[in-house]
mmCIF file of C-alpha atoms and ligand atoms in Angstrom:
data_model
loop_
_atom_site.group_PDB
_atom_site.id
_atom_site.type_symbol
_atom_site.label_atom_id
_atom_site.label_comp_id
_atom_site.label_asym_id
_atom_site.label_seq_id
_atom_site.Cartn_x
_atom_site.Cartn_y
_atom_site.Cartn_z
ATOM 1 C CA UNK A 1 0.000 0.000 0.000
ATOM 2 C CA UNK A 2 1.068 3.705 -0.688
ATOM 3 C CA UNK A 3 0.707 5.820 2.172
ATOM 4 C CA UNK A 4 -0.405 9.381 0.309
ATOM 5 C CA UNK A 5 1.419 12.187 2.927
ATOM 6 C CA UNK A 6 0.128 15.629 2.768
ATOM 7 C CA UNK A 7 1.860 18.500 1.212
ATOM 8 C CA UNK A 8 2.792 20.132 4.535
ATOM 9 C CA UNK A 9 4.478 16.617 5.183
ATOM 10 C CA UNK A 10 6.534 17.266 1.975
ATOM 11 C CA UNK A 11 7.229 21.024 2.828
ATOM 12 C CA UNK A 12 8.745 20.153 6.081
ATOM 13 C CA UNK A 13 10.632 16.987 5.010
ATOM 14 C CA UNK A 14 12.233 19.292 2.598
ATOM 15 C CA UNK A 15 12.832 22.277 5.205
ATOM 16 C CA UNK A 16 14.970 19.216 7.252
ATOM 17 C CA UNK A 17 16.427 18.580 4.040
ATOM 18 C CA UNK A 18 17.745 21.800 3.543
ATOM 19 C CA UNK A 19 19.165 21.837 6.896
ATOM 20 C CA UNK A 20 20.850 18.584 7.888
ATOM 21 C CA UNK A 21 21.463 17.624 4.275
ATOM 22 C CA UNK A 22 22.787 20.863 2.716
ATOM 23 C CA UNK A 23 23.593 23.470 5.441
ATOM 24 C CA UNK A 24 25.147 21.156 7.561
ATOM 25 C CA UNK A 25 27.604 20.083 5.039
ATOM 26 C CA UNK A 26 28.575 23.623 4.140
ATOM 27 C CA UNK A 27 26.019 24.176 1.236
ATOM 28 C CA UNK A 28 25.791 28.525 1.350
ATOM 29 C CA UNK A 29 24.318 29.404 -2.203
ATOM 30 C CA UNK A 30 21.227 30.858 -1.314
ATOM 31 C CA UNK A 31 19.588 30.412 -4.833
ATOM 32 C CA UNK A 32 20.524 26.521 -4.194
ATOM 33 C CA UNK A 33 19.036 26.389 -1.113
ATOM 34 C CA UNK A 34 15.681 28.228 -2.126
ATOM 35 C CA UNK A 35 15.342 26.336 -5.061
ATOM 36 C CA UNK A 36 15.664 23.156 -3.272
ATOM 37 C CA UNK A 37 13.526 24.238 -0.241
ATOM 38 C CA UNK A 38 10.709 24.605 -2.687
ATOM 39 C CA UNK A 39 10.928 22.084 -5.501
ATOM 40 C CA UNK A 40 8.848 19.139 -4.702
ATOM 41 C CA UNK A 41 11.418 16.069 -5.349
ATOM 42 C CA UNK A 42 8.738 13.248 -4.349
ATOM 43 C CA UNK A 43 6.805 14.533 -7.555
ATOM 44 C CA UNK A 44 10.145 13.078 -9.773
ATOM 45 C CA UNK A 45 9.859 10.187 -8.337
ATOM 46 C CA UNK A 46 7.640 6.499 -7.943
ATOM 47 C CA UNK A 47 4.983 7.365 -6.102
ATOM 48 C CA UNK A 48 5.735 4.627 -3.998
ATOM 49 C CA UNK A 49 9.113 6.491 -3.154
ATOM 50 C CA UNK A 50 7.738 9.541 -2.809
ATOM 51 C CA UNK A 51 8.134 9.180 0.890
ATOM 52 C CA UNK A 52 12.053 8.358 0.876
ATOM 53 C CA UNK A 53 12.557 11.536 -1.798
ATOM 54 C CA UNK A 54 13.945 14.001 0.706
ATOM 55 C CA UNK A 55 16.217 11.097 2.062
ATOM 56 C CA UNK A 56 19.907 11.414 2.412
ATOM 57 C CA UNK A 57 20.591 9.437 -0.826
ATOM 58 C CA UNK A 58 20.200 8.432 -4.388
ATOM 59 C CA UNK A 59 16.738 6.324 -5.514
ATOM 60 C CA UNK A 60 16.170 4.368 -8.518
ATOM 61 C CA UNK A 61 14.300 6.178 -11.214
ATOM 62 C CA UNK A 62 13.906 3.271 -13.279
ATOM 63 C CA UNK A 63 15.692 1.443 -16.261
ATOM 64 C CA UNK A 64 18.957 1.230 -13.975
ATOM 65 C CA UNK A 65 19.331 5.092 -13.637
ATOM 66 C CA UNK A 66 18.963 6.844 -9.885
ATOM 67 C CA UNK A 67 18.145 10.369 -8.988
ATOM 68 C CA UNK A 68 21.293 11.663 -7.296
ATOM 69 C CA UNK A 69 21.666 12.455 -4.016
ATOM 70 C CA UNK A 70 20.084 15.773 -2.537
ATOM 71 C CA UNK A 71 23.682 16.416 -1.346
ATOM 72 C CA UNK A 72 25.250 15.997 -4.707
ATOM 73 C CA UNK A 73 22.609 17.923 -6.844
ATOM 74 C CA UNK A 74 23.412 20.951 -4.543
ATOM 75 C CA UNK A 75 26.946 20.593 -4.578
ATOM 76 C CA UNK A 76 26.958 20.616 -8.329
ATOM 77 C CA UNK A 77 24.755 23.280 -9.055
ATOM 78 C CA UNK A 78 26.522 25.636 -6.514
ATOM 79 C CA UNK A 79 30.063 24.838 -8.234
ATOM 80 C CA UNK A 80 28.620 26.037 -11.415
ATOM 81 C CA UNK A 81 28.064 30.063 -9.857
ATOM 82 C CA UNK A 82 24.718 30.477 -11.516
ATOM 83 C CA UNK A 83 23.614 34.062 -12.159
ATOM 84 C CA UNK A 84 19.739 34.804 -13.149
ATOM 85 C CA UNK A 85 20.567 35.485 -16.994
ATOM 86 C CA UNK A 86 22.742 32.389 -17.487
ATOM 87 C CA UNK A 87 21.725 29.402 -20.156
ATOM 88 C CA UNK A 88 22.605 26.185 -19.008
ATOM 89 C CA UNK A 89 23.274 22.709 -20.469
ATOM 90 C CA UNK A 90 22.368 19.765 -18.644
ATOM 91 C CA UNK A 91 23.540 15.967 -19.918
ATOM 92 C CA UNK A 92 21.207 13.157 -18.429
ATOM 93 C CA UNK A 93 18.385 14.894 -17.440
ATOM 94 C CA UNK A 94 16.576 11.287 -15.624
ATOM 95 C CA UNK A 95 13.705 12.053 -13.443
ATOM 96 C CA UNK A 96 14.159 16.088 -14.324
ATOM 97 C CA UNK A 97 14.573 17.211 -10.863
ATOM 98 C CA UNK A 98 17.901 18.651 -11.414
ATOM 99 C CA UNK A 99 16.910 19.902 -13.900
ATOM 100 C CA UNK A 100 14.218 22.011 -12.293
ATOM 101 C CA UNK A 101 16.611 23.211 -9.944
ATOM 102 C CA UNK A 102 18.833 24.346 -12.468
ATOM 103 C CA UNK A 103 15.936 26.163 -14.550
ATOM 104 C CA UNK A 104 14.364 27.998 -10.746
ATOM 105 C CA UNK A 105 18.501 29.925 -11.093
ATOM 106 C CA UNK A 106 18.732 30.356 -14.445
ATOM 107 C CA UNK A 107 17.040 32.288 -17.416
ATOM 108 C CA UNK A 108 17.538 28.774 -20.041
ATOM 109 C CA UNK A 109 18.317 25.649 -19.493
ATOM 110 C CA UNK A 110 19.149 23.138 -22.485
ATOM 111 C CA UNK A 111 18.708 19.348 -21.437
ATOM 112 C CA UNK A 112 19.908 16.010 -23.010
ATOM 113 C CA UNK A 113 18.584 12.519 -22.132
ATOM 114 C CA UNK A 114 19.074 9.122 -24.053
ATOM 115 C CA UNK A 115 16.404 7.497 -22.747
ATOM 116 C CA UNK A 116 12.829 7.982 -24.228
ATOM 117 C CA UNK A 117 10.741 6.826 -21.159
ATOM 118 C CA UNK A 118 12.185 9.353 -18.950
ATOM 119 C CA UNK A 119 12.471 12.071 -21.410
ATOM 120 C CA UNK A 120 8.903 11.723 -21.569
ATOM 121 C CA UNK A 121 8.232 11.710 -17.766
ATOM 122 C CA UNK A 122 10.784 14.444 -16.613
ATOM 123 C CA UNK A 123 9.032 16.752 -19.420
ATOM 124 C CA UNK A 124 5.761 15.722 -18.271
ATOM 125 C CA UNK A 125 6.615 16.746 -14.506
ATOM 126 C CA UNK A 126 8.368 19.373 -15.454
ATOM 127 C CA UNK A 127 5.294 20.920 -17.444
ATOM 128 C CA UNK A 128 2.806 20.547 -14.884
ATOM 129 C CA UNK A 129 5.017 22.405 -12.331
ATOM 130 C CA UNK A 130 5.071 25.422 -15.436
ATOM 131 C CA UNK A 131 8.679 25.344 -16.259
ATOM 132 C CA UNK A 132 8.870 27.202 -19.307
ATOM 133 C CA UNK A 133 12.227 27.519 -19.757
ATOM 134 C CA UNK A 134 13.599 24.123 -20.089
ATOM 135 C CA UNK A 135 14.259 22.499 -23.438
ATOM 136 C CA UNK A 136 14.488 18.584 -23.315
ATOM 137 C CA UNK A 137 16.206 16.697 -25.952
ATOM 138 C CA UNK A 138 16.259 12.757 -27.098
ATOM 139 C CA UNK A 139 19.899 12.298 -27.665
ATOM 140 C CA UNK A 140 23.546 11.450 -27.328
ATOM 141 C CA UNK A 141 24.808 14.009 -24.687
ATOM 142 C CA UNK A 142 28.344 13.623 -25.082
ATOM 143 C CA UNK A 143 28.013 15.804 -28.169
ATOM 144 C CA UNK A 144 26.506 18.726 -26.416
ATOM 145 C CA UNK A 145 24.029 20.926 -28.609
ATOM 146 C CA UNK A 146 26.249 23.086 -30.745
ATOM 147 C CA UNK A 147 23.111 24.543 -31.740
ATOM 148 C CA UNK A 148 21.875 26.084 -28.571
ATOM 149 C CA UNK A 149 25.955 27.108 -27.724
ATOM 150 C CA UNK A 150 27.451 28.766 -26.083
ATOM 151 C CA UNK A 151 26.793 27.439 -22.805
ATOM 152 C CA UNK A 152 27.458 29.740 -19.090
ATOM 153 C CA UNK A 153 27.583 26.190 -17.464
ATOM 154 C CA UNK A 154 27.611 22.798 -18.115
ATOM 155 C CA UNK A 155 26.578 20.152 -15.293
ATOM 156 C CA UNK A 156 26.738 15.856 -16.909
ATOM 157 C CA UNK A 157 24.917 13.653 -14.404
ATOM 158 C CA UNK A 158 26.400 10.565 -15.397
ATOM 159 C CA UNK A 159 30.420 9.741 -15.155
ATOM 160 C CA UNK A 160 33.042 9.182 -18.082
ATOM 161 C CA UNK A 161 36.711 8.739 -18.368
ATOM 162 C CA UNK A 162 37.439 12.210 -19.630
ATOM 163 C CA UNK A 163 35.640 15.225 -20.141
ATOM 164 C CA UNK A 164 34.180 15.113 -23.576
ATOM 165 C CA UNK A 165 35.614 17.378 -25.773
ATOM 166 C CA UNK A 166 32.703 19.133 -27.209
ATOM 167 C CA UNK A 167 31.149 20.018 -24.121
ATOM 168 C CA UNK A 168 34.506 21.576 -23.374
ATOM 169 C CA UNK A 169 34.204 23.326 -26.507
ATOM 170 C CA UNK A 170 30.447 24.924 -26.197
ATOM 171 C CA UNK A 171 31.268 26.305 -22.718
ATOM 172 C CA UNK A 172 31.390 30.473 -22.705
ATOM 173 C CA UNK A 173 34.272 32.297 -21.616
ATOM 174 C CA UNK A 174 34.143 32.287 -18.060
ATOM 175 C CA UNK A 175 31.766 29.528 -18.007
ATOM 176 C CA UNK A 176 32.362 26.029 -15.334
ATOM 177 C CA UNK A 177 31.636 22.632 -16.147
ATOM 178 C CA UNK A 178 31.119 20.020 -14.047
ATOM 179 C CA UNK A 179 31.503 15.992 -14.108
ATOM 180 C CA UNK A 180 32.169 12.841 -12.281
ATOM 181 C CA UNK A 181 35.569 11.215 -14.404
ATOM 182 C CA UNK A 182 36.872 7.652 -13.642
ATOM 183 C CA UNK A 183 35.527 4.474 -13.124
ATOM 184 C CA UNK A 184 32.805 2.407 -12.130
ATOM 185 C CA UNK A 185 34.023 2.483 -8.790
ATOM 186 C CA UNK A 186 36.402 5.382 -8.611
ATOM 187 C CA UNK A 187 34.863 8.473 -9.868
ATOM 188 C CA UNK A 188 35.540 12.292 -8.395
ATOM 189 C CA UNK A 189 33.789 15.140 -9.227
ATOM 190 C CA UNK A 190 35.651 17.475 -11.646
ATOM 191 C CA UNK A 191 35.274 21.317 -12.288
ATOM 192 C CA UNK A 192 36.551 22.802 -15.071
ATOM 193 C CA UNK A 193 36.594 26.602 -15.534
ATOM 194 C CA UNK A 194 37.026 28.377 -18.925
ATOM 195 C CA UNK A 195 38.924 31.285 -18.366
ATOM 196 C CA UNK A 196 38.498 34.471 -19.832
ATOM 197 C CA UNK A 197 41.799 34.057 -21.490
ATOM 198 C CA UNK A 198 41.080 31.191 -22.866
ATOM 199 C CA UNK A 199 43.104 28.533 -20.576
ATOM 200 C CA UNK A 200 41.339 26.101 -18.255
ATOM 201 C CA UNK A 201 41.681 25.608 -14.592
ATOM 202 C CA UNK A 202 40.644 21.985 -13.178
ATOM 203 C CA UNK A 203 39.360 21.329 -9.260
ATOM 204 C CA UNK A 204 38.897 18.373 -8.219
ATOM 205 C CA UNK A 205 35.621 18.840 -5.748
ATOM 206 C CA UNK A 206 34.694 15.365 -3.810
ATOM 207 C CA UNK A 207 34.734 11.783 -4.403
ATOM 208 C CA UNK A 208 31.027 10.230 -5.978
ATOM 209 C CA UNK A 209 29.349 7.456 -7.497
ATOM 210 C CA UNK A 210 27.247 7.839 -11.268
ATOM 211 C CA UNK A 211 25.821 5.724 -13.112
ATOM 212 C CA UNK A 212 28.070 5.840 -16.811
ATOM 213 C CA UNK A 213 27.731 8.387 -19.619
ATOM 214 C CA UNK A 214 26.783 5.839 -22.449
ATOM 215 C CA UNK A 215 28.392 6.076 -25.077
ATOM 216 C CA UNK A 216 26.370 5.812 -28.842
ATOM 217 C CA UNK A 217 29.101 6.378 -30.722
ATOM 218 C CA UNK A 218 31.362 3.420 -29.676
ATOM 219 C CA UNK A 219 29.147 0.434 -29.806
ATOM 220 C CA UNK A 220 30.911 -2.992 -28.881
HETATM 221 N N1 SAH W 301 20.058 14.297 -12.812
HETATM 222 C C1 SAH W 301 19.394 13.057 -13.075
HETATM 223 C C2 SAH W 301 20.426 11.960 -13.142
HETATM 224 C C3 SAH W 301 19.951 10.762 -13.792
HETATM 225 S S1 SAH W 301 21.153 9.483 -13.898
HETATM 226 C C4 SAH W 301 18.385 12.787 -12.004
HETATM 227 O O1 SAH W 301 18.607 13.246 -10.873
HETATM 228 O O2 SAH W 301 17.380 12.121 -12.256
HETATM 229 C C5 SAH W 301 22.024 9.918 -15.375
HETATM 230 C C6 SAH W 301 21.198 10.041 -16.611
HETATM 231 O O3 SAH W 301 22.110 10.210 -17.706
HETATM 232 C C7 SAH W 301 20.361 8.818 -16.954
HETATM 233 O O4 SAH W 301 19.018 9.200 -17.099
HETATM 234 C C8 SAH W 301 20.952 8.310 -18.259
HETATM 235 O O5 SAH W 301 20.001 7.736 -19.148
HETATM 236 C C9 SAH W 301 21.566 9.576 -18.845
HETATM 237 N N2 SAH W 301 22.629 9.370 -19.816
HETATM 238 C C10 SAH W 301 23.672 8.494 -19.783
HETATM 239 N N3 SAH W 301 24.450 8.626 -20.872
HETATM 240 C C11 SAH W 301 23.916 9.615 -21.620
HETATM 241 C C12 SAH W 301 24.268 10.228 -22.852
HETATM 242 N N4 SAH W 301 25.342 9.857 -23.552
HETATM 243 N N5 SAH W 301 23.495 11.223 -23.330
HETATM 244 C C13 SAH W 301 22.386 11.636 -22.632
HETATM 245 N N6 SAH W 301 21.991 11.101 -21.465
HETATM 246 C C14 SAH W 301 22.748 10.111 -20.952
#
């Protein structure tokens, strides 16, 4: 049975969310922190995990992809130093969720997912909460949308071994990119910064687990 909780059950589930989840562990953006305060995360997920959304951990979104970690989605989206007017690109959008956080900071966000099923549900959510901003694409992420570039910020939700070139490439002067490189079980979580000159500085942020950037190119 699915126990239905009421929406002042979800408001303060996210409120301790916020605060033992993200302000604990040194999360200070305070567009990150509204955002997240207000988006309802049980919506992007089974409604039989609805209850667990605003848990300290990742949950399975279907077809062996997970929703990341409140903790992680913050973390991310704060490295990337959002401002209002900024267009974003997104690779792996899943359940959608970060990429309604994402679109509550900035003015466009641009969004890349390979797998048809949640493509449709993430847009679906992401509609009915009146996100008009967000443009969802059936694709291969790895090759960015040279269309839609330049990008203020880049953010991939899934790991590889390096940072793929062309995402590299449609990232604005200025602009940060971030991504889990390594291995199944070995990944950290990378930020790259285009500089206004041109060169690139690279921080390594925390250790993390993804699921894989798949690749369509290479097909064994
Ligand atoms: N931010 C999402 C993360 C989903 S997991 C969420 O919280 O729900 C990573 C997602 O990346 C999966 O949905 C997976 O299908 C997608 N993905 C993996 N490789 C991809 C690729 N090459 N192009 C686009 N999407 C990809």
């Amino acid at each position: 049975m699915t126990l239905r909780h009421s929406e002042q059950y979800y408001r303060e589930a996210r409120k301790k969310m916020v605060l033992e989840q993200l302000l604990a562990r040194k999360i200070s953006s305070r567009e990150v922190l509204k955002a997240m305060e207000e988006i309802p995360r049980h919506l992007f997920v089974d409604q039989g995990l609805a209850a667990k959304a605003y848990d300290d951990g990742p949950l399975p979104i279907g077809y062996g992809q997970t929703i990341s970690q409140p903790y992680m989605v913050a973390m991310m989206t704060q490295a990337l130093e959002l401002s209002p007017n900024d267009r974003v690109l997104e690779i792996g959008s899943g359940c959608g969720y970060q990429t309604a956080v994402l679109a509550s900071i900035c003015r466009e966000v641009y969004s890349i997912e390979r797998l048809e099923p949640l493509l449709t549900q993430s847009l679906n959510v992401l509609k009915s909460l009146g996100y008009n901003n967000v443009t969802l694409k059936l694709g291969d992420g790895q090759v960015g949308w040279p269309q839609k570039a330049p990008f203020n910020a880049v953010l991939v939700a899934a790991y590889a071994e390096r940072t793929p070139k062309d995402l590299v490439d449609q990232l604005a002067p200025g602009g940060h990119l971030v991504i889990p490189l390594g291995a199944e079980d070995s990944q950290l979580l990378v930020l790259t910064t285009k500089n206004l000159d041109g060169s690139f500085t690279r921080k390594t942020l925390l250790g993390c687990r993804f699921v894989p950037l798949v690749s369509e190119r290479v097909k064994v």
